[in-house]
PDB file of C-alpha atoms in Angstrom:
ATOM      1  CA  UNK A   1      32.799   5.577  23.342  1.00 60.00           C
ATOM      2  CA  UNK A   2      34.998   4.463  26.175  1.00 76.00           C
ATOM      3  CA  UNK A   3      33.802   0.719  27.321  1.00 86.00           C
ATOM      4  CA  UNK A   4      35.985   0.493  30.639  1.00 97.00           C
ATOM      5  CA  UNK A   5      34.526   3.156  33.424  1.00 98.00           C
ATOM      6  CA  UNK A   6      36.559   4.776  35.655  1.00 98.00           C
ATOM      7  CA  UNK A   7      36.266   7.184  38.558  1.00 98.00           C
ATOM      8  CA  UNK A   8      37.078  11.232  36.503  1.00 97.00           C
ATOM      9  CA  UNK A   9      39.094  12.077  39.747  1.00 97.00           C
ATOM     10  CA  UNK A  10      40.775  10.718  42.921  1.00 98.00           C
ATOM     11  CA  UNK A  11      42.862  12.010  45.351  1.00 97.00           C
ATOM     12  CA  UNK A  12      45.263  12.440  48.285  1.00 96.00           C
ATOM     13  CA  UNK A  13      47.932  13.637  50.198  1.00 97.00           C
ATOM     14  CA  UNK A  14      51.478  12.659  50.074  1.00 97.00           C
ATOM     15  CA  UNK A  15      52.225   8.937  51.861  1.00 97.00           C
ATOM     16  CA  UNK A  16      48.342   7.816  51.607  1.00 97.00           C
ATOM     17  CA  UNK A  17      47.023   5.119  49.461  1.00 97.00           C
ATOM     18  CA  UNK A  18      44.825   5.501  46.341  1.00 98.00           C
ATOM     19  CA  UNK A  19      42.933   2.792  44.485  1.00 98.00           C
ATOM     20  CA  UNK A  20      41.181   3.797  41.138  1.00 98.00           C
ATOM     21  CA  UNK A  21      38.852   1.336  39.943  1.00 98.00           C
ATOM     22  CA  UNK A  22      38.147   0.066  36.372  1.00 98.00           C
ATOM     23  CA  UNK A  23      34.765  -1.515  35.425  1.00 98.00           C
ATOM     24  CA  UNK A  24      34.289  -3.924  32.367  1.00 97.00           C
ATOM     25  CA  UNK A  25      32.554  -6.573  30.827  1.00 96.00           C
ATOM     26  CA  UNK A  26      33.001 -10.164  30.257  1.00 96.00           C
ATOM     27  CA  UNK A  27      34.031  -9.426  26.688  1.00 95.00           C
ATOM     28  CA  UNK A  28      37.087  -7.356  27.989  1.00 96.00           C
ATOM     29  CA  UNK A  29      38.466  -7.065  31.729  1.00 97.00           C
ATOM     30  CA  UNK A  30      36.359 -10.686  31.962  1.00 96.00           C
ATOM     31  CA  UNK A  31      37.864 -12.726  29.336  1.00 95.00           C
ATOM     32  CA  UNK A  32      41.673 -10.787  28.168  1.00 96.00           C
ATOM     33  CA  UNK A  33      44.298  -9.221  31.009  1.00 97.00           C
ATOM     34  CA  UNK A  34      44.137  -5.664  31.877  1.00 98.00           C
ATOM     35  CA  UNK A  35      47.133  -3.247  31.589  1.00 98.00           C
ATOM     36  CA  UNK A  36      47.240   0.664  32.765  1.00 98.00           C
ATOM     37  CA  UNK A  37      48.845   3.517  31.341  1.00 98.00           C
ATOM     38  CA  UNK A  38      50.122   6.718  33.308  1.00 98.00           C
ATOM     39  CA  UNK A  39      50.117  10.198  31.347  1.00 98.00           C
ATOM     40  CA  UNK A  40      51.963  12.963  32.801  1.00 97.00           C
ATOM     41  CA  UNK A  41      50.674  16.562  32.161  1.00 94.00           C
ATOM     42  CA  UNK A  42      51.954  17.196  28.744  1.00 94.00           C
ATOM     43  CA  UNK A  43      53.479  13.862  27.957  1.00 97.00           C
ATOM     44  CA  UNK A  44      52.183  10.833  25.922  1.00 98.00           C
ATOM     45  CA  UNK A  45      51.119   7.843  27.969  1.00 98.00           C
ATOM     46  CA  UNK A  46      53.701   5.748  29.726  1.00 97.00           C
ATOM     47  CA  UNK A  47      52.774   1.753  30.567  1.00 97.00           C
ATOM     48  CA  UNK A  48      52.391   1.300  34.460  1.00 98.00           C
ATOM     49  CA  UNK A  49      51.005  -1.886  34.487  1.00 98.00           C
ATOM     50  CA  UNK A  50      50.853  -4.942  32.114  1.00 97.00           C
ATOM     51  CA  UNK A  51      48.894  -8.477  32.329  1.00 97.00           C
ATOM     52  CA  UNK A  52      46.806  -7.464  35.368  1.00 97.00           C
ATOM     53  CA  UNK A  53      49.490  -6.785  38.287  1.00 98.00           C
ATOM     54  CA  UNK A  54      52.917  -7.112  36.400  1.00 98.00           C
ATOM     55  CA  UNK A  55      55.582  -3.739  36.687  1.00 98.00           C
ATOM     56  CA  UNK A  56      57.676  -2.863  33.856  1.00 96.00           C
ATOM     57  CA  UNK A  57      61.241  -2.272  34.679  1.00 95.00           C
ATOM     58  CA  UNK A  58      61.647   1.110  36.534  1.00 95.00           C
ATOM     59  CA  UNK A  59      58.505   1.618  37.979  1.00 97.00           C
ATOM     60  CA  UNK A  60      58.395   2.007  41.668  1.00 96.00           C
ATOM     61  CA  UNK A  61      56.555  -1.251  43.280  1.00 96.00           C
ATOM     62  CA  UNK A  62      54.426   1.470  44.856  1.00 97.00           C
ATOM     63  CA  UNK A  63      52.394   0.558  42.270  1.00 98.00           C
ATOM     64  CA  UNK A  64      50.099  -2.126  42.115  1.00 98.00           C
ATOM     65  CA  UNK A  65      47.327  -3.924  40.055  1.00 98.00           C
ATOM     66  CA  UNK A  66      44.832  -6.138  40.346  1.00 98.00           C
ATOM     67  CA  UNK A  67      41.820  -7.698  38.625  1.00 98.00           C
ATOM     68  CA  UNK A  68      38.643  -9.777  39.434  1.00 97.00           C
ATOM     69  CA  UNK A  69      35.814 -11.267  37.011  1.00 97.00           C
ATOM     70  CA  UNK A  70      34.837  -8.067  35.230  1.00 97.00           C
ATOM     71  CA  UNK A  71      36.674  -5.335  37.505  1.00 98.00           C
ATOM     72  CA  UNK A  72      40.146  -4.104  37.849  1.00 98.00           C
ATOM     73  CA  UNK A  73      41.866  -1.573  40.144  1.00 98.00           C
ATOM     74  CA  UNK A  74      45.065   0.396  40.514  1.00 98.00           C
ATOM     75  CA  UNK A  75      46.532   1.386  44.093  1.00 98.00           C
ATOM     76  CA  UNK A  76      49.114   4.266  44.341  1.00 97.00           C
ATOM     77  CA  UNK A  77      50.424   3.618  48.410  1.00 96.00           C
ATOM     78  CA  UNK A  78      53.002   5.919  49.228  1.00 95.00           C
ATOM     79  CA  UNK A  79      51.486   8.660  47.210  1.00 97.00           C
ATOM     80  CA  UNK A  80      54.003  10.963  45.629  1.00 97.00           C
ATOM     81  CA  UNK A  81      53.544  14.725  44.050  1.00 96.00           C
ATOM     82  CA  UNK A  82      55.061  13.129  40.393  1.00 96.00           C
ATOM     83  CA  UNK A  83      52.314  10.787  40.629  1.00 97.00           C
ATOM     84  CA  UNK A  84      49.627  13.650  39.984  1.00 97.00           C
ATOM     85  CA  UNK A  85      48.600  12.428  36.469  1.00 98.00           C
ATOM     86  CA  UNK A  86      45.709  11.075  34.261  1.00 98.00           C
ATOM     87  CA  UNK A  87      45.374   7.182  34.669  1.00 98.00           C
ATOM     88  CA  UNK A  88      43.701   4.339  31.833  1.00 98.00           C
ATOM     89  CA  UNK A  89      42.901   1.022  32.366  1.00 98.00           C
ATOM     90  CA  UNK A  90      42.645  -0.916  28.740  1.00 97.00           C
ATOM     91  CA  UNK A  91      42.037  -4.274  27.517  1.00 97.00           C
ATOM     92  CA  UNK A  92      41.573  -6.461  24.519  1.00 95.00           C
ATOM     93  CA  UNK A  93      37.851  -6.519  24.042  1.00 94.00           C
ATOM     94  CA  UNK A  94      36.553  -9.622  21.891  1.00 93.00           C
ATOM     95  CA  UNK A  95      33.180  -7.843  20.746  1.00 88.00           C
ATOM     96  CA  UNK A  96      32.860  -6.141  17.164  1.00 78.00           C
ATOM     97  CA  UNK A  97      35.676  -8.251  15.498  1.00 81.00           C
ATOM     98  CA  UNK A  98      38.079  -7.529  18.564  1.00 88.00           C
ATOM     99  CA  UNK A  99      39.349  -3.784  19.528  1.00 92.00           C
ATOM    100  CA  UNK A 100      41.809  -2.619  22.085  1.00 94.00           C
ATOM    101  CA  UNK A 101      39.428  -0.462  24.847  1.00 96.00           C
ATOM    102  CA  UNK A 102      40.957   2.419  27.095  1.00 97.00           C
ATOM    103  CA  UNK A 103      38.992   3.437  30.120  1.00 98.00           C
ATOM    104  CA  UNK A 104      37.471   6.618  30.784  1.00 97.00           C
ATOM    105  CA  UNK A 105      40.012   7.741  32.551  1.00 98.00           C
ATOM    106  CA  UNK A 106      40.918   9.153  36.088  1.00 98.00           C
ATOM    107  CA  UNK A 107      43.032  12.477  37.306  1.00 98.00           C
ATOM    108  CA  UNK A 108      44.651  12.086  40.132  1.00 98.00           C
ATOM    109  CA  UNK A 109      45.726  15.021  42.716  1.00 97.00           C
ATOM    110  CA  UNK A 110      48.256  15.184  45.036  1.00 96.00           C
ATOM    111  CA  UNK A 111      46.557  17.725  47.295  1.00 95.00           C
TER     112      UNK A 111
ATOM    113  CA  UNK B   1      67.290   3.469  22.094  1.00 95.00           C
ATOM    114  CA  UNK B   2      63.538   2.647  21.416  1.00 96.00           C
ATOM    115  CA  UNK B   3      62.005   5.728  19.251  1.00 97.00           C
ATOM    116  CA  UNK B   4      58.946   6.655  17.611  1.00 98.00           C
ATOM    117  CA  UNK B   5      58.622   9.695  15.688  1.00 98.00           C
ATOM    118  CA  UNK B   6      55.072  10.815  14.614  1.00 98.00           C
ATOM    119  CA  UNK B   7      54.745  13.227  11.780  1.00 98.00           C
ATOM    120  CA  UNK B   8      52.377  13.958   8.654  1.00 98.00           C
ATOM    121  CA  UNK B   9      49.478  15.865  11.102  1.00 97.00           C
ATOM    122  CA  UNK B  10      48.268  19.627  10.570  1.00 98.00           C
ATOM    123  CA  UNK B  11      45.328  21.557   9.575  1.00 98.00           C
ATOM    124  CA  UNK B  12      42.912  20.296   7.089  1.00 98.00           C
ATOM    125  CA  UNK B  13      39.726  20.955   6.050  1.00 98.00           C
ATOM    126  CA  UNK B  14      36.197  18.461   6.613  1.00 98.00           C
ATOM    127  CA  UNK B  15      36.305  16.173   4.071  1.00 98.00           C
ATOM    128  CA  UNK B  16      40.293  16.395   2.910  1.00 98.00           C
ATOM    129  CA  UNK B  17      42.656  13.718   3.595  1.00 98.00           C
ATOM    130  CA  UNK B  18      45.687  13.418   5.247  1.00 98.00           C
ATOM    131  CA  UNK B  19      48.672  10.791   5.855  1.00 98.00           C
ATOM    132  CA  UNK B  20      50.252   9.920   8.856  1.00 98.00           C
ATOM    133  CA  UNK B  21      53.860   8.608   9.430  1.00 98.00           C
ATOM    134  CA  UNK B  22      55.660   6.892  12.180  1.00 98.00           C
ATOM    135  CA  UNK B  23      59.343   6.385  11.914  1.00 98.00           C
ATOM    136  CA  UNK B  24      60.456   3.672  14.458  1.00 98.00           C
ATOM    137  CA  UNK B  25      63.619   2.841  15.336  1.00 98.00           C
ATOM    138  CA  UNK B  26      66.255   1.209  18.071  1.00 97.00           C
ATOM    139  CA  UNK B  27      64.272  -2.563  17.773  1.00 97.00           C
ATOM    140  CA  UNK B  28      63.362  -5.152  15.207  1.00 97.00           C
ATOM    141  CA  UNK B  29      60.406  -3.375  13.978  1.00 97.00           C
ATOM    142  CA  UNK B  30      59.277  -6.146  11.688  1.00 95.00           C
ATOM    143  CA  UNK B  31      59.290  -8.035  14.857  1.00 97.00           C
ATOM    144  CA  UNK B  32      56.151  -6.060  16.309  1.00 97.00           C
ATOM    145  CA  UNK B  33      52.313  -5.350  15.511  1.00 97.00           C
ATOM    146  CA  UNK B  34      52.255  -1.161  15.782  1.00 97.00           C
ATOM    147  CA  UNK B  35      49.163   0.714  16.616  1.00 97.00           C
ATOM    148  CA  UNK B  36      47.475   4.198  16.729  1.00 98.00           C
ATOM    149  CA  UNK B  37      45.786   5.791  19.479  1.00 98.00           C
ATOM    150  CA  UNK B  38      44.478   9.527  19.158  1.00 98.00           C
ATOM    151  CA  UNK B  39      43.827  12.082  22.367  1.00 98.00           C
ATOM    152  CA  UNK B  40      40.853  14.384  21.097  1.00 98.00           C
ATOM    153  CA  UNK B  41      41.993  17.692  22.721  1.00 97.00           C
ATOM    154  CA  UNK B  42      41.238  17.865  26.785  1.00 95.00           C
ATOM    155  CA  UNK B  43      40.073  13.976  26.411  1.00 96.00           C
ATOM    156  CA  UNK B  44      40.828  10.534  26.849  1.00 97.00           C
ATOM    157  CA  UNK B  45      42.813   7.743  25.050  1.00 97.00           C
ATOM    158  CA  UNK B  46      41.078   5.993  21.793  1.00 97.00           C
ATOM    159  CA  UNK B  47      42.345   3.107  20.032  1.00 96.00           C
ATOM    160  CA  UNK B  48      42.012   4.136  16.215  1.00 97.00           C
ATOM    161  CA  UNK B  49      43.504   0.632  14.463  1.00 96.00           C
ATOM    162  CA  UNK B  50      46.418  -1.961  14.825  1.00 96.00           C
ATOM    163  CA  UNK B  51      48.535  -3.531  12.379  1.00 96.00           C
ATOM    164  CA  UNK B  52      50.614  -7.173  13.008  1.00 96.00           C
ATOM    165  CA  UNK B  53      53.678  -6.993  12.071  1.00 97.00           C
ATOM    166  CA  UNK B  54      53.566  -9.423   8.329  1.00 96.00           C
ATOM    167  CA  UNK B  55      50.423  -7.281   8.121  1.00 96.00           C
ATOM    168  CA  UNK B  56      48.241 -10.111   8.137  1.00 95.00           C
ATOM    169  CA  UNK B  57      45.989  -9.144  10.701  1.00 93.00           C
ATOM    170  CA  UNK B  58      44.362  -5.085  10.543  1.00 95.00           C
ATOM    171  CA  UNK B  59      41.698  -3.710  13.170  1.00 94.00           C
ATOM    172  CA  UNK B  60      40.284  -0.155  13.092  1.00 95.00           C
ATOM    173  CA  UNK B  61      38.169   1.770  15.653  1.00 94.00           C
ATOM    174  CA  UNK B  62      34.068   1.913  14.480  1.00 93.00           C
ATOM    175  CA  UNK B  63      34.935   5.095  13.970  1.00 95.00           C
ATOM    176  CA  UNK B  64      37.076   5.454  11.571  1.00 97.00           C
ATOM    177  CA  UNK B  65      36.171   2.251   9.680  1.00 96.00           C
ATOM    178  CA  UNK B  66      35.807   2.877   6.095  1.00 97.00           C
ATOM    179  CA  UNK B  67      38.081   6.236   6.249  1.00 98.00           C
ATOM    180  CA  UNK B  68      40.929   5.761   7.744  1.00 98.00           C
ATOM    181  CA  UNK B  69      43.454   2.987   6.082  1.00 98.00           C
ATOM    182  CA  UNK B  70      46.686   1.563   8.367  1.00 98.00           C
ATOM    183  CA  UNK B  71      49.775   0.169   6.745  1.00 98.00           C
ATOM    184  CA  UNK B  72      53.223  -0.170   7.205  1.00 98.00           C
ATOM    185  CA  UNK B  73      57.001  -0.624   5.218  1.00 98.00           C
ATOM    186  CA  UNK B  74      59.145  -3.020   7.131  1.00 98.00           C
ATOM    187  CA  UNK B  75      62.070  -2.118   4.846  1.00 98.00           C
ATOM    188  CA  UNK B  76      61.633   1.453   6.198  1.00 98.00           C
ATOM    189  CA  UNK B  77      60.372   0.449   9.841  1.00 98.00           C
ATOM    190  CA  UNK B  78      57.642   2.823   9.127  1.00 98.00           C
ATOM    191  CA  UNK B  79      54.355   2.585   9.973  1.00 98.00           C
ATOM    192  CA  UNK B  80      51.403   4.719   8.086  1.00 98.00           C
ATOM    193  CA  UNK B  81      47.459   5.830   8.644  1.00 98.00           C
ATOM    194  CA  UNK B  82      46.271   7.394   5.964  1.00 98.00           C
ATOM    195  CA  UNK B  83      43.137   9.471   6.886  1.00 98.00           C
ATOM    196  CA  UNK B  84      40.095  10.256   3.948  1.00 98.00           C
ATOM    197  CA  UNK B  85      36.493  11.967   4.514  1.00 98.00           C
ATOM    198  CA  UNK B  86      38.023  13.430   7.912  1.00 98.00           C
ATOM    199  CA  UNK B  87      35.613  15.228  10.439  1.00 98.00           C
ATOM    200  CA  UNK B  88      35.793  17.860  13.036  1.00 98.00           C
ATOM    201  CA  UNK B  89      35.591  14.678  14.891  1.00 98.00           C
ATOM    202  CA  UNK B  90      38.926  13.535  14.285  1.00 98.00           C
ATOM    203  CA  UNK B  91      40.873  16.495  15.771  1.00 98.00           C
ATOM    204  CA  UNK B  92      43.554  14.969  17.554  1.00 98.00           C
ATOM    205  CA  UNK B  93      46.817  13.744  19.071  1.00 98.00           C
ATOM    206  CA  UNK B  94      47.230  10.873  17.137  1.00 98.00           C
ATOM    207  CA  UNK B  95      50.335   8.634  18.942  1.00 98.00           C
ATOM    208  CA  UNK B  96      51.789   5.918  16.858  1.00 98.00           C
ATOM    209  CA  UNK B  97      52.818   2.784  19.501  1.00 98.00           C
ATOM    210  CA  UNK B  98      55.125  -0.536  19.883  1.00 97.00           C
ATOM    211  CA  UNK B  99      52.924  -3.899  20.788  1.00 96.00           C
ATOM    212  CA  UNK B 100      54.571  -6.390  22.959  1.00 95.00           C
ATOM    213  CA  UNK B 101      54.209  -8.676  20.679  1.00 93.00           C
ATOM    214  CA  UNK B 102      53.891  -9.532  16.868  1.00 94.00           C
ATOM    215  CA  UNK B 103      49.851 -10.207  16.774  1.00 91.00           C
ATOM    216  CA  UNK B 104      47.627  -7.281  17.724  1.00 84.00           C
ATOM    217  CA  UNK B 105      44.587  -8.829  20.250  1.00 86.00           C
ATOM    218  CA  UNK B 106      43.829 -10.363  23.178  1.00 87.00           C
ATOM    219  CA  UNK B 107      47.453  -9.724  25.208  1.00 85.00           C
ATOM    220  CA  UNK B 108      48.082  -6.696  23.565  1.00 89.00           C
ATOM    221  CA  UNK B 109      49.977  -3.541  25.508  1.00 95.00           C
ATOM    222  CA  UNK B 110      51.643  -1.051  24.585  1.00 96.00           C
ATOM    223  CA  UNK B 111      55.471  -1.001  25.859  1.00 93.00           C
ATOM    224  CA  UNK B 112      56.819   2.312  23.712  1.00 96.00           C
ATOM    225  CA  UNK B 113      54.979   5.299  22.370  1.00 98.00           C
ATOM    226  CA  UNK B 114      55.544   8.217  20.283  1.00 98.00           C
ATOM    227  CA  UNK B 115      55.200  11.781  21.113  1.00 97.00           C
ATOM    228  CA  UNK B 116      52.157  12.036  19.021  1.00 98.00           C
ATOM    229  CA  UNK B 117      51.283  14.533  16.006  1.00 98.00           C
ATOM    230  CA  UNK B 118      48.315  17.094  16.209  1.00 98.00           C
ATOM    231  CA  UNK B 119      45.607  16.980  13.518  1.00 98.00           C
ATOM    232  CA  UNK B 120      43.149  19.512  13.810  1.00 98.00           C
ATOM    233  CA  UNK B 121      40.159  19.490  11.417  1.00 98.00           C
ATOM    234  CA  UNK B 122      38.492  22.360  10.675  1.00 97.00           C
ATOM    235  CA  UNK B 123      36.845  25.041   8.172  1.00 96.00           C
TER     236      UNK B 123
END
């Protein structure tokens, strides 16, 4: 179902970086901005990332985001243990009289 | 503060219908397009439709098109999905969530969501 692929797992230890990618098409991550959601075990989603690399107010500019053509990618640097989570990329998608797409996913682990 | 409160989900049996609510409060509701997104159990995220906020302007998943109707009452800043012909399928957390803005589409994100109700379909 999902239309945005990403990586099922990723990890580290505390202080290292970690970049989960986010692969689209030119209907979605191509042509609209990509945003990414962090959900906490137990917790509904939280927005981590809006219009590609912007941070909402309160979250730590640990965080970052980036996009290019059909491709996005989140890096954690400074990893944390309350950064263990699930992660989703989503975008607009223009295809099938426009939907909003989530990606597959990706569980991070703070080893 | 900025609240959404799911509620309306439970245990219902293929082919029954069911009716979501979402009670918003602490903004401008009519202000906003709303959306739903559902979490089948141990999955990920899935759009289900989006509503702007005149309600000019409805989207729903491939999935649920043809079943699932969304609609809201500005007067009550509530926001509804009202589920028919449901499937084992459509088991469950279904989170009701704020737009940035008052179009659903290209731009869209999701700045607020709800804590989500559980519908579980089954025999």
């Amino acid at each position: 179902q999902s239309v945005l692929t990403q990586p099922p797992s990723a990890s580290g230890t505390p202080g290292q970086r970690v970049t989960i990618s986010c692969s689209g098409s030119s209907s979605n991550i191509g042509s609209n901005t990509v945003n990414w959601y962090q959900q906490l075990p137990g917790t509904a989603p939280k927005l981590l990332i809006y219009s590609n690399n912007q941070r909402p107010s309160g979250v730590p500019d640990r965080f970052s985001g980036s996009k290019s053509g059909t491709s996005a990618s989140l890096a954690i640097s400074g990893l944390q243990s309350e950064d263990e989570a699930d992660y989703y990329c989503a975008a607009w998608d223009d295809s099938l009289n426009g939907r909003y797409v989530f990606g597959t996913g990706t569980k991070v682990t703070v080893l | 503060e900025v609240q959404l409160v799911e509620s309306g989900g439970g245990l219902v049996q293929p082919g029954r219908s069911l009716r979501l609510s979402c009670a918003a409060s602490g903004f401008t509701f009519d202000d906003y397009a709303m959306h739903w997104v559902r979490q089948a159990p141990g999955k990920g995220l899935e759009w289900v439709s989006g509503i702007s906020w005149n309600s000019g302007s409805i989207g729903y998943a491939d999935s649920v098109k043809g079943r699932f109707t969304i609609s809201r009452d500005n007067a009550k800043n509530s926001l509804y999905l009202q589920m028919n012909s449901l499937r084992a399928e459509d088991t469950a957390l279904y989170y009701c969530a704020k737009d940035i803005t008052y179009y659903y589409g290209s731009g869209s994100y999701y700045t607020v969501w709800g804590q989500g109700t559980l519908v579980t379909v089954s025999s």
